[in-house]
Amino acid sequence: MTILDEIETEAWHILTSIYTHQRLVEGLAKSPTRFELANQLVALNALLEMLVIRIARLADKRKDARSVSMLLKRGSFRGSSVDVKEAAEKFLSLAEPVLKMRHEQIAHMKLGTLSSYEPQDLPAEAIRATESLVDLIDIARGQPLSYTYRVGSMEPVIDLRASLAAGEMVAA
């Protein structure tokens, strides 16, 4: 598996986390018991933290980290090197606020930063960084990729990319 394959897989996980977070928020009002509501609140916040962590690790600039920086240094791709570098720099720039969230709110709990029990909205910065990451992968692959999610043979195939853009479930 190449570094580009690994980043593409990570992008799928990020898109799936965003999709799942959005669907859980929609279902909050339908929670039949307080215990189920409380469980959904915990799951929502855990998904949000995982989303931030996944984006932040792709923006890591250490030499030994499997990241976008490593893709630029060691990766092979079909797209133009100049275009890939430009798209990577855009992702890294858009991921900066997400890195700050990771450092201050999740990893190190900056003084005065409290964990929340109430569901948190998906940060716009995380959405923009994700869109940029998907664009980077398309450029590196030389073609747009589809990201789908299917939980079983009787359920529809979900287009994660279109769902991200629409903010709601979009069947493939």
JSON list of C-alpha atoms in Angstrom, two decimals:
[
{"chain": "A", "resi": 1, "resn": "MET", "atom": "CA", "xyz": [0.00, 0.00, 0.00]},
{"chain": "A", "resi": 2, "resn": "THR", "atom": "CA", "xyz": [1.40, 3.39, -1.00]},
{"chain": "A", "resi": 3, "resn": "ILE", "atom": "CA", "xyz": [1.31, 6.57, 1.07]},
{"chain": "A", "resi": 4, "resn": "LEU", "atom": "CA", "xyz": [-1.33, 7.91, -1.34]},
{"chain": "A", "resi": 5, "resn": "ASP", "atom": "CA", "xyz": [-3.44, 4.77, -0.76]},
{"chain": "A", "resi": 6, "resn": "GLU", "atom": "CA", "xyz": [-3.13, 5.29, 2.99]},
{"chain": "A", "resi": 7, "resn": "ILE", "atom": "CA", "xyz": [-4.14, 8.95, 2.75]},
{"chain": "A", "resi": 8, "resn": "GLU", "atom": "CA", "xyz": [-7.09, 8.00, 0.55]},
{"chain": "A", "resi": 9, "resn": "THR", "atom": "CA", "xyz": [-8.21, 5.42, 3.14]},
{"chain": "A", "resi": 10, "resn": "GLU", "atom": "CA", "xyz": [-7.87, 8.02, 5.87]},
{"chain": "A", "resi": 11, "resn": "ALA", "atom": "CA", "xyz": [-9.97, 10.45, 3.81]},
{"chain": "A", "resi": 12, "resn": "TRP", "atom": "CA", "xyz": [-12.69, 7.78, 3.58]},
{"chain": "A", "resi": 13, "resn": "HIS", "atom": "CA", "xyz": [-12.64, 7.43, 7.38]},
{"chain": "A", "resi": 14, "resn": "ILE", "atom": "CA", "xyz": [-12.87, 11.21, 7.78]},
{"chain": "A", "resi": 15, "resn": "LEU", "atom": "CA", "xyz": [-15.81, 11.41, 5.37]},
{"chain": "A", "resi": 16, "resn": "THR", "atom": "CA", "xyz": [-17.53, 8.50, 7.15]},
{"chain": "A", "resi": 17, "resn": "SER", "atom": "CA", "xyz": [-17.04, 10.21, 10.52]},
{"chain": "A", "resi": 18, "resn": "ILE", "atom": "CA", "xyz": [-18.56, 13.45, 9.21]},
{"chain": "A", "resi": 19, "resn": "TYR", "atom": "CA", "xyz": [-21.49, 11.57, 7.65]},
{"chain": "A", "resi": 20, "resn": "THR", "atom": "CA", "xyz": [-22.11, 9.60, 10.85]},
{"chain": "A", "resi": 21, "resn": "HIS", "atom": "CA", "xyz": [-21.91, 12.72, 13.01]},
{"chain": "A", "resi": 22, "resn": "GLN", "atom": "CA", "xyz": [-24.49, 14.45, 10.82]},
{"chain": "A", "resi": 23, "resn": "ARG", "atom": "CA", "xyz": [-26.86, 11.47, 10.96]},
{"chain": "A", "resi": 24, "resn": "LEU", "atom": "CA", "xyz": [-26.52, 11.14, 14.75]},
{"chain": "A", "resi": 25, "resn": "VAL", "atom": "CA", "xyz": [-27.35, 14.83, 15.22]},
{"chain": "A", "resi": 26, "resn": "GLU", "atom": "CA", "xyz": [-30.47, 14.33, 13.10]},
{"chain": "A", "resi": 27, "resn": "GLY", "atom": "CA", "xyz": [-31.53, 11.43, 15.33]},
{"chain": "A", "resi": 28, "resn": "LEU", "atom": "CA", "xyz": [-31.08, 13.18, 18.68]},
{"chain": "A", "resi": 29, "resn": "ALA", "atom": "CA", "xyz": [-34.73, 14.23, 18.93]},
{"chain": "A", "resi": 30, "resn": "LYS", "atom": "CA", "xyz": [-35.84, 10.65, 18.30]},
{"chain": "A", "resi": 31, "resn": "SER", "atom": "CA", "xyz": [-33.99, 9.15, 21.28]},
{"chain": "A", "resi": 32, "resn": "PRO", "atom": "CA", "xyz": [-36.62, 7.12, 23.15]},
{"chain": "A", "resi": 33, "resn": "THR", "atom": "CA", "xyz": [-34.83, 7.19, 26.52]},
{"chain": "A", "resi": 34, "resn": "ARG", "atom": "CA", "xyz": [-32.49, 9.54, 28.33]},
{"chain": "A", "resi": 35, "resn": "PHE", "atom": "CA", "xyz": [-29.83, 6.83, 28.43]},
{"chain": "A", "resi": 36, "resn": "GLU", "atom": "CA", "xyz": [-29.91, 6.53, 24.65]},
{"chain": "A", "resi": 37, "resn": "LEU", "atom": "CA", "xyz": [-29.75, 10.31, 24.32]},
{"chain": "A", "resi": 38, "resn": "ALA", "atom": "CA", "xyz": [-26.77, 10.44, 26.69]},
{"chain": "A", "resi": 39, "resn": "ASN", "atom": "CA", "xyz": [-25.05, 7.66, 24.73]},
{"chain": "A", "resi": 40, "resn": "GLN", "atom": "CA", "xyz": [-25.57, 9.57, 21.49]},
{"chain": "A", "resi": 41, "resn": "LEU", "atom": "CA", "xyz": [-24.11, 12.74, 23.03]},
{"chain": "A", "resi": 42, "resn": "VAL", "atom": "CA", "xyz": [-21.00, 10.84, 24.09]},
{"chain": "A", "resi": 43, "resn": "ALA", "atom": "CA", "xyz": [-20.70, 9.23, 20.65]},
{"chain": "A", "resi": 44, "resn": "LEU", "atom": "CA", "xyz": [-21.10, 12.59, 18.88]},
{"chain": "A", "resi": 45, "resn": "ASN", "atom": "CA", "xyz": [-18.34, 14.21, 20.88]},
{"chain": "A", "resi": 46, "resn": "ALA", "atom": "CA", "xyz": [-16.06, 11.19, 20.43]},
{"chain": "A", "resi": 47, "resn": "LEU", "atom": "CA", "xyz": [-16.63, 11.30, 16.66]},
{"chain": "A", "resi": 48, "resn": "LEU", "atom": "CA", "xyz": [-15.82, 15.00, 16.61]},
{"chain": "A", "resi": 49, "resn": "GLU", "atom": "CA", "xyz": [-12.57, 14.42, 18.49]},
{"chain": "A", "resi": 50, "resn": "MET", "atom": "CA", "xyz": [-11.64, 11.53, 16.18]},
{"chain": "A", "resi": 51, "resn": "LEU", "atom": "CA", "xyz": [-12.32, 13.72, 13.15]},
{"chain": "A", "resi": 52, "resn": "VAL", "atom": "CA", "xyz": [-10.00, 16.42, 14.48]},
{"chain": "A", "resi": 53, "resn": "ILE", "atom": "CA", "xyz": [-7.30, 13.85, 15.31]},
{"chain": "A", "resi": 54, "resn": "ARG", "atom": "CA", "xyz": [-7.48, 12.23, 11.85]},
{"chain": "A", "resi": 55, "resn": "ILE", "atom": "CA", "xyz": [-7.18, 15.56, 10.04]},
{"chain": "A", "resi": 56, "resn": "ALA", "atom": "CA", "xyz": [-4.38, 16.72, 12.36]},
{"chain": "A", "resi": 57, "resn": "ARG", "atom": "CA", "xyz": [-2.30, 13.60, 11.83]},
{"chain": "A", "resi": 58, "resn": "LEU", "atom": "CA", "xyz": [-2.49, 14.04, 8.06]},
{"chain": "A", "resi": 59, "resn": "ALA", "atom": "CA", "xyz": [-1.20, 17.60, 8.55]},
{"chain": "A", "resi": 60, "resn": "ASP", "atom": "CA", "xyz": [1.70, 16.43, 10.76]},
{"chain": "A", "resi": 61, "resn": "LYS", "atom": "CA", "xyz": [5.03, 17.69, 9.39]},
{"chain": "A", "resi": 62, "resn": "ARG", "atom": "CA", "xyz": [7.37, 15.31, 11.24]},
{"chain": "A", "resi": 63, "resn": "LYS", "atom": "CA", "xyz": [9.63, 13.30, 8.96]},
{"chain": "A", "resi": 64, "resn": "ASP", "atom": "CA", "xyz": [8.46, 9.93, 10.30]},
{"chain": "A", "resi": 65, "resn": "ALA", "atom": "CA", "xyz": [4.70, 10.66, 10.13]},
{"chain": "A", "resi": 66, "resn": "ARG", "atom": "CA", "xyz": [2.53, 9.11, 7.42]},
{"chain": "A", "resi": 67, "resn": "SER", "atom": "CA", "xyz": [1.10, 12.42, 6.24]},
{"chain": "A", "resi": 68, "resn": "VAL", "atom": "CA", "xyz": [0.57, 14.81, 3.36]},
{"chain": "A", "resi": 69, "resn": "SER", "atom": "CA", "xyz": [4.11, 16.09, 3.89]},
{"chain": "A", "resi": 70, "resn": "MET", "atom": "CA", "xyz": [5.44, 12.56, 3.44]},
{"chain": "A", "resi": 71, "resn": "LEU", "atom": "CA", "xyz": [3.35, 12.21, 0.28]},
{"chain": "A", "resi": 72, "resn": "LEU", "atom": "CA", "xyz": [5.12, 15.24, -1.17]},
{"chain": "A", "resi": 73, "resn": "LYS", "atom": "CA", "xyz": [8.56, 13.91, -0.26]},
{"chain": "A", "resi": 74, "resn": "ARG", "atom": "CA", "xyz": [8.22, 10.21, -1.03]},
{"chain": "A", "resi": 75, "resn": "GLY", "atom": "CA", "xyz": [4.95, 9.66, -2.85]},
{"chain": "A", "resi": 76, "resn": "SER", "atom": "CA", "xyz": [4.27, 8.92, -6.44]},
{"chain": "A", "resi": 77, "resn": "PHE", "atom": "CA", "xyz": [1.22, 10.28, -8.18]},
{"chain": "A", "resi": 78, "resn": "ARG", "atom": "CA", "xyz": [-0.26, 10.76, -11.64]},
{"chain": "A", "resi": 79, "resn": "GLY", "atom": "CA", "xyz": [-1.05, 14.44, -11.25]},
{"chain": "A", "resi": 80, "resn": "SER", "atom": "CA", "xyz": [1.37, 17.25, -11.95]},
{"chain": "A", "resi": 81, "resn": "SER", "atom": "CA", "xyz": [3.93, 17.68, -9.16]},
{"chain": "A", "resi": 82, "resn": "VAL", "atom": "CA", "xyz": [3.29, 21.42, -9.11]},
{"chain": "A", "resi": 83, "resn": "ASP", "atom": "CA", "xyz": [-0.48, 20.93, -8.83]},
{"chain": "A", "resi": 84, "resn": "VAL", "atom": "CA", "xyz": [-0.12, 18.29, -6.13]},
{"chain": "A", "resi": 85, "resn": "LYS", "atom": "CA", "xyz": [2.23, 20.52, -4.14]},
{"chain": "A", "resi": 86, "resn": "GLU", "atom": "CA", "xyz": [-0.18, 23.45, -4.45]},
{"chain": "A", "resi": 87, "resn": "ALA", "atom": "CA", "xyz": [-3.15, 21.31, -3.33]},
{"chain": "A", "resi": 88, "resn": "ALA", "atom": "CA", "xyz": [-1.09, 19.89, -0.44]},
{"chain": "A", "resi": 89, "resn": "GLU", "atom": "CA", "xyz": [-0.13, 23.37, 0.72]},
{"chain": "A", "resi": 90, "resn": "LYS", "atom": "CA", "xyz": [-3.79, 24.41, 0.61]},
{"chain": "A", "resi": 91, "resn": "PHE", "atom": "CA", "xyz": [-4.75, 21.40, 2.74]},
{"chain": "A", "resi": 92, "resn": "LEU", "atom": "CA", "xyz": [-1.96, 22.09, 5.23]},
{"chain": "A", "resi": 93, "resn": "SER", "atom": "CA", "xyz": [-3.03, 25.71, 5.47]},
{"chain": "A", "resi": 94, "resn": "LEU", "atom": "CA", "xyz": [-6.69, 24.83, 6.00]},
{"chain": "A", "resi": 95, "resn": "ALA", "atom": "CA", "xyz": [-5.72, 22.18, 8.56]},
{"chain": "A", "resi": 96, "resn": "GLU", "atom": "CA", "xyz": [-3.87, 24.70, 10.77]},
{"chain": "A", "resi": 97, "resn": "PRO", "atom": "CA", "xyz": [-6.97, 25.66, 12.81]},
{"chain": "A", "resi": 98, "resn": "VAL", "atom": "CA", "xyz": [-7.79, 21.95, 13.18]},
{"chain": "A", "resi": 99, "resn": "LEU", "atom": "CA", "xyz": [-4.26, 21.32, 14.49]},
{"chain": "A", "resi": 100, "resn": "LYS", "atom": "CA", "xyz": [-4.80, 24.11, 17.00]},
{"chain": "A", "resi": 101, "resn": "MET", "atom": "CA", "xyz": [-8.08, 22.45, 18.11]},
{"chain": "A", "resi": 102, "resn": "ARG", "atom": "CA", "xyz": [-6.27, 19.16, 18.52]},
{"chain": "A", "resi": 103, "resn": "HIS", "atom": "CA", "xyz": [-3.50, 20.70, 20.61]},
{"chain": "A", "resi": 104, "resn": "GLU", "atom": "CA", "xyz": [-5.62, 22.99, 22.77]},
{"chain": "A", "resi": 105, "resn": "GLN", "atom": "CA", "xyz": [-8.88, 21.08, 23.19]},
{"chain": "A", "resi": 106, "resn": "ILE", "atom": "CA", "xyz": [-8.15, 17.39, 22.76]},
{"chain": "A", "resi": 107, "resn": "ALA", "atom": "CA", "xyz": [-4.52, 16.49, 23.36]},
{"chain": "A", "resi": 108, "resn": "HIS", "atom": "CA", "xyz": [-3.44, 18.99, 25.98]},
{"chain": "A", "resi": 109, "resn": "MET", "atom": "CA", "xyz": [-6.58, 20.69, 27.36]},
{"chain": "A", "resi": 110, "resn": "LYS", "atom": "CA", "xyz": [-5.45, 24.29, 27.41]},
{"chain": "A", "resi": 111, "resn": "LEU", "atom": "CA", "xyz": [-6.31, 26.00, 30.69]},
{"chain": "A", "resi": 112, "resn": "GLY", "atom": "CA", "xyz": [-9.91, 27.18, 30.64]},
{"chain": "A", "resi": 113, "resn": "THR", "atom": "CA", "xyz": [-10.88, 24.68, 27.93]},
{"chain": "A", "resi": 114, "resn": "LEU", "atom": "CA", "xyz": [-13.57, 22.34, 29.15]},
{"chain": "A", "resi": 115, "resn": "SER", "atom": "CA", "xyz": [-14.92, 19.21, 27.54]},
{"chain": "A", "resi": 116, "resn": "SER", "atom": "CA", "xyz": [-18.56, 19.51, 26.59]},
{"chain": "A", "resi": 117, "resn": "TYR", "atom": "CA", "xyz": [-21.41, 17.12, 27.16]},
{"chain": "A", "resi": 118, "resn": "GLU", "atom": "CA", "xyz": [-23.71, 18.91, 24.76]},
{"chain": "A", "resi": 119, "resn": "PRO", "atom": "CA", "xyz": [-23.27, 17.96, 21.10]},
{"chain": "A", "resi": 120, "resn": "GLN", "atom": "CA", "xyz": [-20.82, 20.17, 19.27]},
{"chain": "A", "resi": 121, "resn": "ASP", "atom": "CA", "xyz": [-21.32, 21.23, 15.68]},
{"chain": "A", "resi": 122, "resn": "LEU", "atom": "CA", "xyz": [-18.76, 20.06, 13.18]},
{"chain": "A", "resi": 123, "resn": "PRO", "atom": "CA", "xyz": [-16.17, 22.83, 12.91]},
{"chain": "A", "resi": 124, "resn": "ALA", "atom": "CA", "xyz": [-16.31, 24.61, 9.56]},
{"chain": "A", "resi": 125, "resn": "GLU", "atom": "CA", "xyz": [-12.49, 24.44, 9.55]},
{"chain": "A", "resi": 126, "resn": "ALA", "atom": "CA", "xyz": [-12.63, 20.64, 9.63]},
{"chain": "A", "resi": 127, "resn": "ILE", "atom": "CA", "xyz": [-15.13, 20.55, 6.75]},
{"chain": "A", "resi": 128, "resn": "ARG", "atom": "CA", "xyz": [-12.99, 22.90, 4.62]},
{"chain": "A", "resi": 129, "resn": "ALA", "atom": "CA", "xyz": [-9.83, 20.91, 5.38]},
{"chain": "A", "resi": 130, "resn": "THR", "atom": "CA", "xyz": [-11.64, 17.69, 4.42]},
{"chain": "A", "resi": 131, "resn": "GLU", "atom": "CA", "xyz": [-12.84, 19.15, 1.13]},
{"chain": "A", "resi": 132, "resn": "SER", "atom": "CA", "xyz": [-9.29, 20.28, 0.43]},
{"chain": "A", "resi": 133, "resn": "LEU", "atom": "CA", "xyz": [-7.94, 16.81, 1.27]},
{"chain": "A", "resi": 134, "resn": "VAL", "atom": "CA", "xyz": [-10.39, 15.17, -1.14]},
{"chain": "A", "resi": 135, "resn": "ASP", "atom": "CA", "xyz": [-9.32, 17.65, -3.84]},
{"chain": "A", "resi": 136, "resn": "LEU", "atom": "CA", "xyz": [-5.65, 16.88, -3.15]},
{"chain": "A", "resi": 137, "resn": "ILE", "atom": "CA", "xyz": [-6.25, 13.15, -3.58]},
{"chain": "A", "resi": 138, "resn": "ASP", "atom": "CA", "xyz": [-8.12, 13.76, -6.85]},
{"chain": "A", "resi": 139, "resn": "ILE", "atom": "CA", "xyz": [-5.24, 15.84, -8.18]},
{"chain": "A", "resi": 140, "resn": "ALA", "atom": "CA", "xyz": [-2.66, 13.27, -7.08]},
{"chain": "A", "resi": 141, "resn": "ARG", "atom": "CA", "xyz": [-4.67, 10.43, -8.67]},
{"chain": "A", "resi": 142, "resn": "GLY", "atom": "CA", "xyz": [-5.27, 12.43, -11.83]},
{"chain": "A", "resi": 143, "resn": "GLN", "atom": "CA", "xyz": [-9.04, 11.92, -11.63]},
{"chain": "A", "resi": 144, "resn": "PRO", "atom": "CA", "xyz": [-11.93, 12.47, -9.23]},
{"chain": "A", "resi": 145, "resn": "LEU", "atom": "CA", "xyz": [-12.51, 9.57, -6.86]},
{"chain": "A", "resi": 146, "resn": "SER", "atom": "CA", "xyz": [-15.77, 8.37, -5.44]},
{"chain": "A", "resi": 147, "resn": "TYR", "atom": "CA", "xyz": [-16.14, 7.66, -1.74]},
{"chain": "A", "resi": 148, "resn": "THR", "atom": "CA", "xyz": [-19.03, 5.38, -0.91]},
{"chain": "A", "resi": 149, "resn": "TYR", "atom": "CA", "xyz": [-20.39, 3.86, 2.29]},
{"chain": "A", "resi": 150, "resn": "ARG", "atom": "CA", "xyz": [-22.63, 0.83, 2.47]},
{"chain": "A", "resi": 151, "resn": "VAL", "atom": "CA", "xyz": [-23.62, -0.83, 5.71]},
{"chain": "A", "resi": 152, "resn": "GLY", "atom": "CA", "xyz": [-25.47, -3.82, 4.25]},
{"chain": "A", "resi": 153, "resn": "SER", "atom": "CA", "xyz": [-26.92, -5.31, 1.11]},
{"chain": "A", "resi": 154, "resn": "MET", "atom": "CA", "xyz": [-30.43, -4.01, 1.84]},
{"chain": "A", "resi": 155, "resn": "GLU", "atom": "CA", "xyz": [-29.34, -0.41, 2.50]},
{"chain": "A", "resi": 156, "resn": "PRO", "atom": "CA", "xyz": [-28.55, 2.21, -0.12]},
{"chain": "A", "resi": 157, "resn": "VAL", "atom": "CA", "xyz": [-24.99, 3.04, -1.09]},
{"chain": "A", "resi": 158, "resn": "ILE", "atom": "CA", "xyz": [-24.15, 6.47, 0.29]},
{"chain": "A", "resi": 159, "resn": "ASP", "atom": "CA", "xyz": [-22.08, 8.94, -1.72]},
{"chain": "A", "resi": 160, "resn": "LEU", "atom": "CA", "xyz": [-19.90, 10.40, 1.05]},
{"chain": "A", "resi": 161, "resn": "ARG", "atom": "CA", "xyz": [-18.47, 13.13, -1.13]},
{"chain": "A", "resi": 162, "resn": "ALA", "atom": "CA", "xyz": [-21.89, 14.39, -2.23]},
{"chain": "A", "resi": 163, "resn": "SER", "atom": "CA", "xyz": [-23.20, 14.01, 1.33]},
{"chain": "A", "resi": 164, "resn": "LEU", "atom": "CA", "xyz": [-20.37, 16.23, 2.59]},
{"chain": "A", "resi": 165, "resn": "ALA", "atom": "CA", "xyz": [-21.24, 18.92, 0.05]},
{"chain": "A", "resi": 166, "resn": "ALA", "atom": "CA", "xyz": [-24.98, 18.68, 0.74]},
{"chain": "A", "resi": 167, "resn": "GLY", "atom": "CA", "xyz": [-24.79, 18.28, 4.51]},
{"chain": "A", "resi": 168, "resn": "GLU", "atom": "CA", "xyz": [-27.28, 15.44, 4.28]},
{"chain": "A", "resi": 169, "resn": "MET", "atom": "CA", "xyz": [-27.47, 11.84, 3.08]},
{"chain": "A", "resi": 170, "resn": "VAL", "atom": "CA", "xyz": [-27.04, 11.48, -0.66]},
{"chain": "A", "resi": 171, "resn": "ALA", "atom": "CA", "xyz": [-27.54, 8.03, -2.14]},
{"chain": "A", "resi": 172, "resn": "ALA", "atom": "CA", "xyz": [-25.09, 7.01, -4.85]}
]
